[in-house]
Amino acid sequence: MKAAQLLAASLHLTKAQIKSRKLSPSTAVKQVVKNLNERYKFCITMCKKLTEKLNCFFSDKQRFIDEINSVTAEKLIYTCAVEMVQSAALDEMFQQTEDIIYRYHKAALLLEGLTEILQDPADIENVHKCKST
């Protein structure tokens, strides 16, 4: 961006110098102006490409941050309790009953604790449904 600004300033200065007749539009001057103009256009094109890439990067980064922020402690507790119940149920199906009652009880306590901290009545109702099954 800085290069484009410097090139633009050079082009404006050249234009002003030619207009005030301090600089004559000779072949050499025209060639230098043409070269400055080409470099200016190239810089602008590169700035646009970089801006596009940065916008994509920040957009992806924001989506990632939003995804992380959507994981709450309540969701983690609920997921843990559900996985605990599923694991205990599978063990119960295959007659591996050594600590099933403990795991069911621990999952029930986690769900009970969730009902105490949840704010949304629909979420509380869903936890009660989960506890009753």
Tab-separated table of C-alpha atoms in Angstrom:
chain	number	residue	atom	x	y	z
A	1	MET	CA	0.000	0.000	0.000
A	2	LYS	CA	2.841	2.325	0.862
A	3	ALA	CA	4.469	1.674	-2.525
A	4	ALA	CA	1.213	2.577	-4.296
A	5	GLN	CA	1.007	5.792	-2.271
A	6	LEU	CA	4.584	6.744	-3.167
A	7	LEU	CA	4.030	5.973	-6.844
A	8	ALA	CA	0.791	7.996	-6.865
A	9	ALA	CA	2.601	10.919	-5.236
A	10	SER	CA	5.355	10.676	-7.866
A	11	LEU	CA	2.806	10.675	-10.684
A	12	HIS	CA	0.977	13.685	-9.210
A	13	LEU	CA	4.258	15.565	-8.762
A	14	THR	CA	5.265	14.804	-12.349
A	15	LYS	CA	1.885	16.004	-13.617
A	16	ALA	CA	2.174	19.216	-11.589
A	17	GLN	CA	5.741	19.807	-12.798
A	18	ILE	CA	4.705	19.358	-16.436
A	19	LYS	CA	1.667	21.615	-15.946
A	20	SER	CA	3.806	24.379	-14.418
A	21	ARG	CA	6.321	23.900	-17.261
A	22	LYS	CA	9.172	23.081	-14.863
A	23	LEU	CA	9.440	19.710	-16.603
A	24	SER	CA	9.121	19.160	-20.325
A	25	PRO	CA	7.261	16.081	-21.609
A	26	SER	CA	10.252	14.580	-23.410
A	27	THR	CA	10.461	10.968	-24.522
A	28	ALA	CA	12.503	10.061	-21.435
A	29	VAL	CA	9.954	11.720	-19.100
A	30	LYS	CA	7.074	9.973	-20.873
A	31	GLN	CA	8.886	6.633	-20.507
A	32	VAL	CA	9.435	7.221	-16.766
A	33	VAL	CA	5.773	8.235	-16.298
A	34	LYS	CA	4.659	5.125	-18.207
A	35	ASN	CA	6.884	2.966	-16.005
A	36	LEU	CA	5.563	4.631	-12.808
A	37	ASN	CA	1.986	4.161	-14.000
A	38	GLU	CA	2.521	0.442	-14.732
A	39	ARG	CA	4.095	-0.098	-11.323
A	40	TYR	CA	1.251	1.830	-9.664
A	41	LYS	CA	-1.370	-0.366	-11.382
A	42	PHE	CA	0.564	-3.499	-10.373
A	43	CYS	CA	0.693	-2.328	-6.737
A	44	ILE	CA	-3.054	-1.631	-6.737
A	45	THR	CA	-3.758	-5.106	-8.168
A	46	MET	CA	-1.566	-6.723	-5.510
A	47	CYS	CA	-3.241	-4.682	-2.755
A	48	LYS	CA	-6.658	-5.878	-3.938
A	49	LYS	CA	-5.502	-9.511	-3.948
A	50	LEU	CA	-3.989	-9.187	-0.477
A	51	THR	CA	-7.134	-7.509	0.827
A	52	GLU	CA	-9.218	-10.358	-0.572
A	53	LYS	CA	-6.969	-12.968	1.060
A	54	LEU	CA	-7.019	-11.116	4.386
A	55	ASN	CA	-10.814	-10.862	4.275
A	56	CYS	CA	-11.048	-14.626	3.700
A	57	PHE	CA	-8.583	-15.265	6.524
A	58	PHE	CA	-10.445	-13.058	8.994
A	59	SER	CA	-13.782	-14.498	7.916
A	60	ASP	CA	-12.507	-18.051	8.530
A	61	LYS	CA	-10.970	-16.960	11.825
A	62	GLN	CA	-14.260	-15.390	12.950
A	63	ARG	CA	-16.176	-18.579	12.055
A	64	PHE	CA	-13.679	-20.600	14.100
A	65	ILE	CA	-14.012	-18.234	17.075
A	66	ASP	CA	-17.815	-18.376	16.839
A	67	GLU	CA	-17.636	-22.168	16.808
A	68	ILE	CA	-15.414	-22.205	19.900
A	69	ASN	CA	-17.635	-19.702	21.706
A	70	SER	CA	-20.694	-21.832	21.036
A	71	VAL	CA	-19.207	-24.622	23.171
A	72	THR	CA	-20.423	-23.822	26.667
A	73	ALA	CA	-19.865	-25.512	29.996
A	74	GLU	CA	-23.515	-26.542	30.006
A	75	LYS	CA	-23.123	-28.321	26.660
A	76	LEU	CA	-20.007	-30.089	27.892
A	77	ILE	CA	-21.742	-31.255	31.086
A	78	TYR	CA	-24.786	-32.439	29.130
A	79	THR	CA	-22.619	-34.304	26.591
A	80	CYS	CA	-20.611	-35.925	29.372
A	81	ALA	CA	-23.776	-37.093	31.152
A	82	VAL	CA	-25.287	-38.496	27.946
A	83	GLU	CA	-22.065	-40.335	27.066
A	84	MET	CA	-21.900	-41.718	30.596
A	85	VAL	CA	-25.460	-43.082	30.319
A	86	GLN	CA	-24.783	-44.549	26.859
A	87	SER	CA	-21.622	-46.247	28.074
A	88	ALA	CA	-23.382	-47.645	31.139
A	89	ALA	CA	-26.279	-48.895	28.991
A	90	LEU	CA	-23.894	-50.703	26.635
A	91	ASP	CA	-22.085	-52.308	29.567
A	92	GLU	CA	-25.437	-53.328	31.038
A	93	MET	CA	-26.397	-54.983	27.732
A	94	PHE	CA	-23.236	-57.080	27.848
A	95	GLN	CA	-23.610	-57.945	31.564
A	96	GLN	CA	-20.609	-55.891	32.677
A	97	THR	CA	-22.357	-54.475	35.728
A	98	GLU	CA	-19.528	-53.602	38.115
A	99	ASP	CA	-20.071	-49.805	38.301
A	100	ILE	CA	-23.208	-49.220	36.239
A	101	ILE	CA	-25.260	-47.905	39.157
A	102	TYR	CA	-22.500	-45.428	40.026
A	103	ARG	CA	-22.310	-44.139	36.418
A	104	TYR	CA	-26.095	-43.807	36.117
A	105	HIS	CA	-26.185	-41.975	39.454
A	106	LYS	CA	-23.304	-39.673	38.482
A	107	ALA	CA	-25.015	-38.839	35.158
A	108	ALA	CA	-28.268	-38.130	37.020
A	109	LEU	CA	-26.414	-35.789	39.396
A	110	LEU	CA	-24.824	-33.952	36.459
A	111	LEU	CA	-28.227	-33.527	34.820
A	112	GLU	CA	-29.750	-32.375	38.116
A	113	GLY	CA	-26.987	-29.811	38.475
A	114	LEU	CA	-27.698	-28.612	34.947
A	115	THR	CA	-31.332	-27.923	35.826
A	116	GLU	CA	-30.083	-25.621	38.596
A	117	ILE	CA	-27.903	-23.472	36.324
A	118	LEU	CA	-29.883	-23.434	33.070
A	119	GLN	CA	-31.974	-20.336	32.349
A	120	ASP	CA	-34.094	-21.390	29.371
A	121	PRO	CA	-37.260	-23.310	30.390
A	122	ALA	CA	-37.088	-25.376	27.171
A	123	ASP	CA	-33.540	-26.503	28.039
A	124	ILE	CA	-34.625	-27.403	31.573
A	125	GLU	CA	-37.555	-29.404	30.176
A	126	ASN	CA	-35.218	-31.282	27.812
A	127	VAL	CA	-32.897	-32.164	30.701
A	128	HIS	CA	-35.878	-33.423	32.741
A	129	LYS	CA	-36.935	-35.586	29.770
A	130	CYS	CA	-33.416	-36.962	29.508
A	131	LYS	CA	-33.339	-37.727	33.253
A	132	SER	CA	-36.657	-39.570	33.117
A	133	THR	CA	-35.531	-41.919	30.334
